[in-house]
Amino acid sequence: MSRKPIPAQTGERSRTELTFERPQMLSALFGQYDRNLVALENRLGVYITARGNRVGLEGTAEQVAIARDVLNDLYQRAVRGEEVDAGLVDASIAMAAEPTLDGIISAERAGGAPPIMIRTRKKTIVPRTPAQAHYMRELVTHDMIFALGPAGTGKTYLAVAQAVAQLITGSVQRLILSRPAVEAGERLGFLPGDMKEKVDPYLRPLYDALYDCLPAEQVERRIASGEIEIAPIAFMRGRTLADAFVILDEAQNTTPAQMKMFLTRFGQNSRMVICGDPNQTDLPGGVAASGLADATMRLDGVEGISLCRFTAADVVRHPIVGRIVEAYEGRDG
């Protein structure tokens, strides 16, 4: 592989060469038509050449150092069977520049397992952004976590993965996933079917996350046995949720009364994660009517409760999603 060199950047020029032990992994690392390498060149301003199992890097000393760390990180991920796509390239660049994550990247480069991970039946999940790394730590160390930020940052997905991991190991006996069924422009009464069929579309993202972490037959079996329960928030009233991992998604669409009811369901040996975007509510009164905004204001700083905040920079869907979020936040701000 050889492309036209990128014009020289200011700063001292540096060159280095990487040698990869498993050449068969390089097609996954480079991507179709070398698109991952092209992305690295464009993002970091380096010039990359590839010959056999060797990759040459040229640019400023800082650019080359980051590109080297990113390529080593992505190579280890490819070896572990992760798909190296544009989102992962962007995430690895962000993490390589984050000093608090040097230990994670160094461990992966050395061939060891990263110290922050979630293991489920179908996959091993590692953080893609610094905020995700912090969130994954909090999921292990705190009993109640508020995950706040825009869609696509992994708030609910990582919570479901951690819940599945704890269900598998037996540290909790039940997994309860809930979400307010807010009528965003449509009326539940006009939807066909019984109550379950009416509310299931609102709970679909929770099902999707489950099926990504557990084989389908296990999901169905555990739902049938009651180990996994997926229900609207109204179904939580009057219960005490002990020995359970409880997740509330789309929490910005709860009222203060609903949020108080939900939070006080907390029982012994339980963990509760409340996910939502305080800036995006479908309630008629807007953000001022949101139970999520009210709760985070009241509970910020309370012992045992962690508030994890995500921004558009933490979006791990298609890169254009992050740019869309930034555009809307800038216009609304």
mmCIF file of C-alpha atoms in Angstrom:
data_model
loop_
_atom_site.group_PDB
_atom_site.id
_atom_site.type_symbol
_atom_site.label_atom_id
_atom_site.label_comp_id
_atom_site.label_asym_id
_atom_site.label_seq_id
_atom_site.Cartn_x
_atom_site.Cartn_y
_atom_site.Cartn_z
ATOM 1 C CA MET A 1 0.000 0.000 0.000
ATOM 2 C CA SER A 2 1.312 3.424 -0.903
ATOM 3 C CA ARG A 3 -0.427 6.743 -1.262
ATOM 4 C CA LYS A 4 0.586 10.300 -2.011
ATOM 5 C CA PRO A 5 2.408 11.756 1.023
ATOM 6 C CA ILE A 6 0.546 14.243 3.183
ATOM 7 C CA PRO A 7 2.114 17.732 3.077
ATOM 8 C CA ALA A 8 4.630 18.334 5.841
ATOM 9 C CA GLN A 9 3.215 19.570 9.150
ATOM 10 C CA THR A 10 4.872 22.009 11.498
ATOM 11 C CA GLY A 11 7.059 20.412 14.175
ATOM 12 C CA GLU A 12 9.918 17.924 14.190
ATOM 13 C CA ARG A 13 9.389 15.053 11.738
ATOM 14 C CA SER A 14 9.484 11.503 13.016
ATOM 15 C CA ARG A 15 9.428 8.075 11.408
ATOM 16 C CA THR A 16 8.785 4.658 12.884
ATOM 17 C CA GLU A 17 7.894 1.165 11.710
ATOM 18 C CA LEU A 18 5.577 -1.410 13.267
ATOM 19 C CA THR A 19 5.850 -5.155 12.710
ATOM 20 C CA PHE A 20 2.757 -7.304 13.277
ATOM 21 C CA GLU A 21 3.175 -10.987 14.138
ATOM 22 C CA ARG A 22 -0.043 -12.171 12.488
ATOM 23 C CA PRO A 23 -0.211 -10.867 8.888
ATOM 24 C CA GLN A 24 -3.571 -12.607 8.385
ATOM 25 C CA MET A 25 -5.140 -10.055 10.737
ATOM 26 C CA LEU A 26 -4.031 -7.034 8.736
ATOM 27 C CA SER A 27 -6.930 -7.049 6.294
ATOM 28 C CA ALA A 28 -9.297 -6.655 9.264
ATOM 29 C CA LEU A 29 -7.017 -3.990 10.730
ATOM 30 C CA PHE A 30 -6.655 -1.965 7.521
ATOM 31 C CA GLY A 31 -10.302 -2.280 6.458
ATOM 32 C CA GLN A 32 -11.715 -2.564 2.951
ATOM 33 C CA TYR A 33 -9.599 -0.551 0.507
ATOM 34 C CA ASP A 34 -7.409 0.478 3.500
ATOM 35 C CA ARG A 35 -10.170 2.790 4.721
ATOM 36 C CA ASN A 36 -9.048 2.544 8.371
ATOM 37 C CA LEU A 37 -5.539 3.665 7.438
ATOM 38 C CA VAL A 38 -6.951 6.486 5.333
ATOM 39 C CA ALA A 39 -9.044 7.577 8.323
ATOM 40 C CA LEU A 40 -5.933 7.584 10.526
ATOM 41 C CA GLU A 41 -4.026 9.664 7.972
ATOM 42 C CA ASN A 42 -6.865 12.176 7.744
ATOM 43 C CA ARG A 43 -7.502 12.403 11.471
ATOM 44 C CA LEU A 44 -3.895 12.484 12.657
ATOM 45 C CA GLY A 45 -2.052 14.054 9.704
ATOM 46 C CA VAL A 46 0.393 11.156 9.374
ATOM 47 C CA TYR A 47 1.612 9.327 6.265
ATOM 48 C CA ILE A 48 1.234 5.525 6.394
ATOM 49 C CA THR A 49 2.872 2.883 4.181
ATOM 50 C CA ALA A 50 2.347 -0.876 4.409
ATOM 51 C CA ARG A 51 4.619 -3.622 3.106
ATOM 52 C CA GLY A 52 3.833 -7.196 4.107
ATOM 53 C CA ASN A 53 3.488 -7.307 7.885
ATOM 54 C CA ARG A 54 5.251 -3.960 8.358
ATOM 55 C CA VAL A 55 3.613 -0.559 8.611
ATOM 56 C CA GLY A 56 5.594 2.676 8.366
ATOM 57 C CA LEU A 57 4.459 5.920 10.006
ATOM 58 C CA GLU A 58 5.703 9.421 9.259
ATOM 59 C CA GLY A 59 4.666 12.761 10.749
ATOM 60 C CA THR A 60 5.406 14.897 13.770
ATOM 61 C CA ALA A 61 6.652 13.018 16.832
ATOM 62 C CA GLU A 62 3.313 13.484 18.613
ATOM 63 C CA GLN A 63 1.250 12.390 15.605
ATOM 64 C CA VAL A 64 3.387 9.305 15.031
ATOM 65 C CA ALA A 65 3.201 8.331 18.713
ATOM 66 C CA ILE A 66 -0.606 8.523 18.714
ATOM 67 C CA ALA A 67 -0.883 6.662 15.391
ATOM 68 C CA ARG A 68 1.432 3.934 16.726
ATOM 69 C CA ASP A 69 -0.686 3.499 19.871
ATOM 70 C CA VAL A 70 -3.915 3.462 17.873
ATOM 71 C CA LEU A 71 -2.662 0.870 15.379
ATOM 72 C CA ASN A 72 -1.409 -1.380 18.169
ATOM 73 C CA ASP A 73 -4.713 -0.985 19.995
ATOM 74 C CA LEU A 74 -6.762 -1.775 16.886
ATOM 75 C CA TYR A 75 -4.541 -4.748 16.028
ATOM 76 C CA GLN A 76 -5.124 -6.302 19.465
ATOM 77 C CA ARG A 77 -8.843 -5.735 19.090
ATOM 78 C CA ALA A 78 -8.808 -7.408 15.659
ATOM 79 C CA VAL A 79 -6.923 -10.368 17.144
ATOM 80 C CA ARG A 80 -9.650 -10.688 19.799
ATOM 81 C CA GLY A 81 -12.257 -10.823 17.054
ATOM 82 C CA GLU A 82 -13.664 -7.298 17.370
ATOM 83 C CA GLU A 83 -14.803 -5.570 14.214
ATOM 84 C CA VAL A 84 -12.490 -2.676 13.416
ATOM 85 C CA ASP A 85 -14.841 -0.098 11.912
ATOM 86 C CA ALA A 86 -14.850 3.699 11.582
ATOM 87 C CA GLY A 87 -16.432 4.141 15.003
ATOM 88 C CA LEU A 88 -13.784 2.019 16.679
ATOM 89 C CA VAL A 89 -11.000 3.914 14.882
ATOM 90 C CA ASP A 90 -12.389 7.225 16.152
ATOM 91 C CA ALA A 91 -12.833 5.819 19.658
ATOM 92 C CA SER A 92 -9.285 4.450 19.747
ATOM 93 C CA ILE A 93 -7.882 7.830 18.671
ATOM 94 C CA ALA A 94 -9.801 9.520 21.485
ATOM 95 C CA MET A 95 -8.613 6.955 24.032
ATOM 96 C CA ALA A 96 -4.988 7.106 22.883
ATOM 97 C CA ALA A 97 -4.982 10.812 23.674
ATOM 98 C CA GLU A 98 -6.504 10.232 27.133
ATOM 99 C CA PRO A 99 -3.727 9.855 29.755
ATOM 100 C CA THR A 100 -5.938 8.117 32.300
ATOM 101 C CA LEU A 101 -6.376 5.199 29.902
ATOM 102 C CA ASP A 102 -2.694 4.559 29.198
ATOM 103 C CA GLY A 103 -2.884 1.431 31.365
ATOM 104 C CA ILE A 104 -5.733 -0.011 29.328
ATOM 105 C CA ILE A 105 -4.059 0.558 25.983
ATOM 106 C CA SER A 106 -0.650 -0.625 27.242
ATOM 107 C CA ALA A 107 -2.182 -3.834 28.607
ATOM 108 C CA GLU A 108 -3.934 -4.536 25.314
ATOM 109 C CA ARG A 109 -0.747 -3.816 23.375
ATOM 110 C CA ALA A 110 1.128 -6.293 25.560
ATOM 111 C CA GLY A 111 -1.398 -8.964 24.653
ATOM 112 C CA GLY A 112 -3.160 -9.014 28.023
ATOM 113 C CA ALA A 113 -6.828 -8.453 28.700
ATOM 114 C CA PRO A 114 -7.852 -4.855 29.373
ATOM 115 C CA PRO A 115 -8.549 -4.235 33.072
ATOM 116 C CA ILE A 116 -11.959 -2.730 32.275
ATOM 117 C CA MET A 117 -14.321 -5.117 30.509
ATOM 118 C CA ILE A 118 -17.752 -6.733 30.657
ATOM 119 C CA ARG A 119 -18.029 -10.420 29.726
ATOM 120 C CA THR A 120 -21.353 -11.798 28.490
ATOM 121 C CA ARG A 121 -22.296 -15.072 26.804
ATOM 122 C CA LYS A 122 -21.867 -13.602 23.312
ATOM 123 C CA LYS A 123 -19.092 -11.033 23.612
ATOM 124 C CA THR A 124 -16.522 -9.238 25.728
ATOM 125 C CA ILE A 125 -17.148 -5.489 25.839
ATOM 126 C CA VAL A 126 -14.404 -2.933 26.438
ATOM 127 C CA PRO A 127 -14.765 0.867 26.645
ATOM 128 C CA ARG A 128 -14.566 2.889 23.445
ATOM 129 C CA THR A 129 -14.312 6.330 25.049
ATOM 130 C CA PRO A 130 -12.912 7.735 28.317
ATOM 131 C CA ALA A 131 -16.455 8.427 29.545
ATOM 132 C CA GLN A 132 -17.420 4.804 28.899
ATOM 133 C CA ALA A 133 -14.385 3.625 30.878
ATOM 134 C CA HIS A 134 -15.443 5.774 33.841
ATOM 135 C CA TYR A 135 -19.046 4.566 33.524
ATOM 136 C CA MET A 136 -17.996 0.906 33.454
ATOM 137 C CA ARG A 137 -16.005 1.427 36.660
ATOM 138 C CA GLU A 138 -19.020 3.044 38.322
ATOM 139 C CA LEU A 139 -21.268 0.148 37.260
ATOM 140 C CA VAL A 140 -19.073 -2.137 39.360
ATOM 141 C CA THR A 141 -18.527 0.096 42.387
ATOM 142 C CA HIS A 142 -21.831 1.956 42.941
ATOM 143 C CA ASP A 143 -25.313 0.723 43.800
ATOM 144 C CA MET A 144 -27.149 3.523 41.994
ATOM 145 C CA ILE A 145 -25.883 5.228 38.843
ATOM 146 C CA PHE A 146 -27.403 7.977 36.732
ATOM 147 C CA ALA A 147 -26.108 7.853 33.143
ATOM 148 C CA LEU A 148 -26.808 11.172 31.442
ATOM 149 C CA GLY A 149 -26.159 12.115 27.827
ATOM 150 C CA PRO A 150 -27.260 11.884 24.202
ATOM 151 C CA ALA A 151 -28.309 8.761 22.334
ATOM 152 C CA GLY A 152 -25.564 6.521 20.963
ATOM 153 C CA THR A 153 -23.134 6.910 23.866
ATOM 154 C CA GLY A 154 -23.674 3.370 25.184
ATOM 155 C CA LYS A 155 -25.520 4.296 28.389
ATOM 156 C CA THR A 156 -28.222 1.639 28.206
ATOM 157 C CA TYR A 157 -26.203 -0.916 26.243
ATOM 158 C CA LEU A 158 -23.383 -1.036 28.796
ATOM 159 C CA ALA A 159 -25.845 -1.156 31.685
ATOM 160 C CA VAL A 160 -27.640 -4.126 30.108
ATOM 161 C CA ALA A 161 -24.306 -5.851 29.440
ATOM 162 C CA GLN A 162 -23.229 -5.384 33.085
ATOM 163 C CA ALA A 163 -26.620 -6.628 34.267
ATOM 164 C CA VAL A 164 -26.362 -9.733 32.076
ATOM 165 C CA ALA A 165 -22.830 -10.392 33.352
ATOM 166 C CA GLN A 166 -24.029 -10.225 36.972
ATOM 167 C CA LEU A 167 -27.041 -12.412 36.211
ATOM 168 C CA ILE A 168 -24.773 -15.037 34.650
ATOM 169 C CA THR A 169 -22.419 -15.064 37.657
ATOM 170 C CA GLY A 170 -25.301 -15.199 40.126
ATOM 171 C CA SER A 171 -24.492 -11.957 41.954
ATOM 172 C CA VAL A 172 -28.092 -10.889 41.221
ATOM 173 C CA GLN A 173 -31.113 -13.128 40.819
ATOM 174 C CA ARG A 174 -33.174 -10.974 38.457
ATOM 175 C CA LEU A 175 -32.752 -8.449 35.693
ATOM 176 C CA ILE A 176 -35.499 -5.831 35.480
ATOM 177 C CA LEU A 177 -35.603 -3.460 32.510
ATOM 178 C CA SER A 178 -38.096 -0.638 32.490
ATOM 179 C CA ARG A 179 -39.006 2.357 30.389
ATOM 180 C CA PRO A 180 -41.786 4.951 30.435
ATOM 181 C CA ALA A 181 -44.301 4.397 27.640
ATOM 182 C CA VAL A 182 -44.682 8.059 26.718
ATOM 183 C CA GLU A 183 -47.107 8.752 23.897
ATOM 184 C CA ALA A 184 -44.790 10.824 21.696
ATOM 185 C CA GLY A 185 -47.322 12.006 19.146
ATOM 186 C CA GLU A 186 -49.298 8.741 19.160
ATOM 187 C CA ARG A 187 -51.944 7.263 21.426
ATOM 188 C CA LEU A 188 -51.457 3.819 22.979
ATOM 189 C CA GLY A 189 -55.194 3.218 22.869
ATOM 190 C CA PHE A 190 -55.223 3.337 19.087
ATOM 191 C CA LEU A 191 -52.477 0.722 18.726
ATOM 192 C CA PRO A 192 -53.642 -2.834 17.965
ATOM 193 C CA GLY A 193 -53.345 -5.734 20.397
ATOM 194 C CA ASP A 194 -53.366 -6.284 24.165
ATOM 195 C CA MET A 195 -51.372 -4.209 26.652
ATOM 196 C CA LYS A 196 -48.136 -6.202 26.124
ATOM 197 C CA GLU A 197 -48.383 -5.770 22.361
ATOM 198 C CA LYS A 198 -49.101 -2.050 22.806
ATOM 199 C CA VAL A 199 -46.042 -1.333 24.991
ATOM 200 C CA ASP A 200 -43.516 -3.770 23.459
ATOM 201 C CA PRO A 201 -42.523 -1.327 20.674
ATOM 202 C CA TYR A 202 -41.503 1.182 23.362
ATOM 203 C CA LEU A 203 -39.317 -1.474 25.016
ATOM 204 C CA ARG A 204 -37.702 -2.732 21.794
ATOM 205 C CA PRO A 205 -34.277 -1.105 22.422
ATOM 206 C CA LEU A 206 -34.009 -3.058 25.672
ATOM 207 C CA TYR A 207 -34.767 -6.323 23.886
ATOM 208 C CA ASP A 208 -32.160 -5.478 21.239
ATOM 209 C CA ALA A 209 -29.455 -4.950 23.868
ATOM 210 C CA LEU A 210 -30.363 -8.229 25.571
ATOM 211 C CA TYR A 211 -30.185 -10.239 22.347
ATOM 212 C CA ASP A 212 -26.774 -8.736 21.669
ATOM 213 C CA CYS A 213 -25.455 -10.060 25.000
ATOM 214 C CA LEU A 214 -27.240 -13.421 25.303
ATOM 215 C CA PRO A 215 -28.242 -16.141 22.821
ATOM 216 C CA ALA A 216 -31.877 -15.729 21.796
ATOM 217 C CA GLU A 217 -32.989 -19.010 23.373
ATOM 218 C CA GLN A 218 -31.517 -17.959 26.741
ATOM 219 C CA VAL A 219 -33.255 -14.582 26.574
ATOM 220 C CA GLU A 220 -36.604 -16.246 25.902
ATOM 221 C CA ARG A 221 -36.084 -18.887 28.599
ATOM 222 C CA ARG A 222 -35.063 -16.336 31.237
ATOM 223 C CA ILE A 223 -37.996 -14.069 30.353
ATOM 224 C CA ALA A 224 -40.368 -17.033 30.644
ATOM 225 C CA SER A 225 -38.912 -17.991 34.051
ATOM 226 C CA GLY A 226 -39.089 -14.425 35.356
ATOM 227 C CA GLU A 227 -35.312 -14.000 35.684
ATOM 228 C CA ILE A 228 -35.565 -11.210 33.110
ATOM 229 C CA GLU A 229 -38.496 -8.831 33.266
ATOM 230 C CA ILE A 230 -39.157 -6.063 30.751
ATOM 231 C CA ALA A 231 -42.019 -3.762 31.671
ATOM 232 C CA PRO A 232 -43.225 -0.146 31.602
ATOM 233 C CA ILE A 233 -42.419 1.932 34.678
ATOM 234 C CA ALA A 234 -46.069 1.862 35.788
ATOM 235 C CA PHE A 235 -45.620 -1.857 36.534
ATOM 236 C CA MET A 236 -42.980 -1.055 39.186
ATOM 237 C CA ARG A 237 -45.442 0.623 41.579
ATOM 238 C CA GLY A 238 -45.852 -1.045 44.976
ATOM 239 C CA ARG A 239 -42.869 -3.396 44.603
ATOM 240 C CA THR A 240 -39.534 -3.788 46.399
ATOM 241 C CA LEU A 241 -36.851 -4.899 43.944
ATOM 242 C CA ALA A 242 -34.373 -6.974 45.975
ATOM 243 C CA ASP A 243 -31.506 -9.112 44.595
ATOM 244 C CA ALA A 244 -32.010 -7.455 41.225
ATOM 245 C CA PHE A 245 -30.204 -5.368 38.638
ATOM 246 C CA VAL A 246 -32.731 -2.695 37.672
ATOM 247 C CA ILE A 247 -32.390 -0.430 34.623
ATOM 248 C CA LEU A 248 -34.634 2.499 33.749
ATOM 249 C CA ASP A 249 -34.186 3.686 30.166
ATOM 250 C CA GLU A 250 -35.429 6.976 28.653
ATOM 251 C CA ALA A 251 -35.700 8.335 32.185
ATOM 252 C CA GLN A 252 -36.104 11.900 30.915
ATOM 253 C CA ASN A 253 -39.704 10.951 30.079
ATOM 254 C CA THR A 254 -40.649 10.217 33.698
ATOM 255 C CA THR A 255 -42.433 12.744 35.869
ATOM 256 C CA PRO A 256 -40.920 13.649 39.272
ATOM 257 C CA ALA A 257 -43.582 11.500 40.949
ATOM 258 C CA GLN A 258 -42.761 8.513 38.745
ATOM 259 C CA MET A 259 -39.028 8.933 39.343
ATOM 260 C CA LYS A 260 -39.487 9.083 43.124
ATOM 261 C CA MET A 261 -41.662 5.972 42.968
ATOM 262 C CA PHE A 262 -39.088 4.132 40.887
ATOM 263 C CA LEU A 263 -36.054 5.099 42.993
ATOM 264 C CA THR A 264 -37.767 4.050 46.214
ATOM 265 C CA ARG A 265 -38.283 0.522 44.811
ATOM 266 C CA PHE A 266 -34.583 -0.066 45.550
ATOM 267 C CA GLY A 267 -34.057 -3.199 47.653
ATOM 268 C CA GLN A 268 -31.323 -5.186 49.382
ATOM 269 C CA ASN A 269 -28.453 -6.522 47.237
ATOM 270 C CA SER A 270 -29.659 -4.585 44.227
ATOM 271 C CA ARG A 271 -28.142 -2.238 41.692
ATOM 272 C CA MET A 272 -30.072 0.443 39.843
ATOM 273 C CA VAL A 273 -29.067 2.339 36.683
ATOM 274 C CA ILE A 274 -31.095 5.283 35.402
ATOM 275 C CA CYS A 275 -30.345 6.250 31.795
ATOM 276 C CA GLY A 276 -31.541 9.275 29.872
ATOM 277 C CA ASP A 277 -30.834 12.512 28.066
ATOM 278 C CA PRO A 278 -31.960 15.453 30.226
ATOM 279 C CA ASN A 279 -32.174 17.663 27.116
ATOM 280 C CA GLN A 280 -34.550 15.400 25.157
ATOM 281 C CA THR A 281 -37.936 14.848 26.781
ATOM 282 C CA ASP A 282 -41.301 14.047 25.184
ATOM 283 C CA LEU A 283 -43.268 15.323 28.193
ATOM 284 C CA PRO A 284 -45.692 18.188 27.495
ATOM 285 C CA GLY A 285 -43.958 20.446 30.023
ATOM 286 C CA GLY A 286 -40.497 19.938 28.534
ATOM 287 C CA VAL A 287 -37.327 19.616 30.596
ATOM 288 C CA ALA A 288 -38.878 21.430 33.562
ATOM 289 C CA ALA A 289 -41.417 18.583 33.909
ATOM 290 C CA SER A 290 -38.818 15.791 33.730
ATOM 291 C CA GLY A 291 -38.257 13.549 36.722
ATOM 292 C CA LEU A 292 -34.700 12.915 35.542
ATOM 293 C CA ALA A 293 -33.734 16.590 35.739
ATOM 294 C CA ASP A 294 -35.416 16.861 39.134
ATOM 295 C CA ALA A 295 -33.705 13.752 40.515
ATOM 296 C CA THR A 296 -30.197 14.650 39.368
ATOM 297 C CA MET A 297 -30.568 18.096 40.950
ATOM 298 C CA ARG A 298 -31.725 16.607 44.260
ATOM 299 C CA LEU A 299 -29.348 13.635 44.397
ATOM 300 C CA ASP A 300 -26.088 15.081 43.069
ATOM 301 C CA GLY A 301 -23.501 14.499 45.789
ATOM 302 C CA VAL A 302 -25.569 11.976 47.780
ATOM 303 C CA GLU A 303 -23.346 9.176 49.111
ATOM 304 C CA GLY A 304 -23.603 5.937 47.149
ATOM 305 C CA ILE A 305 -25.069 7.587 44.046
ATOM 306 C CA SER A 306 -22.924 8.230 40.970
ATOM 307 C CA LEU A 307 -23.701 10.644 38.127
ATOM 308 C CA CYS A 308 -21.942 9.763 34.853
ATOM 309 C CA ARG A 309 -22.193 12.361 32.102
ATOM 310 C CA PHE A 310 -21.693 11.747 28.374
ATOM 311 C CA THR A 311 -21.381 14.262 25.531
ATOM 312 C CA ALA A 312 -21.578 14.151 21.735
ATOM 313 C CA ALA A 313 -17.863 13.242 21.737
ATOM 314 C CA ASP A 314 -18.814 9.891 23.329
ATOM 315 C CA VAL A 315 -21.253 8.839 20.586
ATOM 316 C CA VAL A 316 -20.083 5.438 19.310
ATOM 317 C CA ARG A 317 -22.582 4.946 16.499
ATOM 318 C CA HIS A 318 -21.803 6.082 12.973
ATOM 319 C CA PRO A 319 -19.564 9.210 13.157
ATOM 320 C CA ILE A 320 -22.289 11.287 11.514
ATOM 321 C CA VAL A 321 -24.524 10.689 14.565
ATOM 322 C CA GLY A 322 -22.041 12.548 16.760
ATOM 323 C CA ARG A 323 -21.982 15.446 14.303
ATOM 324 C CA ILE A 324 -25.798 15.555 14.271
ATOM 325 C CA VAL A 325 -25.895 15.664 18.076
ATOM 326 C CA GLU A 326 -23.333 18.467 18.130
ATOM 327 C CA ALA A 327 -25.321 20.441 15.542
ATOM 328 C CA TYR A 328 -28.540 20.186 17.551
ATOM 329 C CA GLU A 329 -26.827 20.970 20.863
ATOM 330 C CA GLY A 330 -25.222 24.041 19.321
ATOM 331 C CA ARG A 331 -28.536 25.261 17.924
ATOM 332 C CA ASP A 332 -30.447 24.619 21.153
ATOM 333 C CA GLY A 333 -27.745 26.150 23.333
#
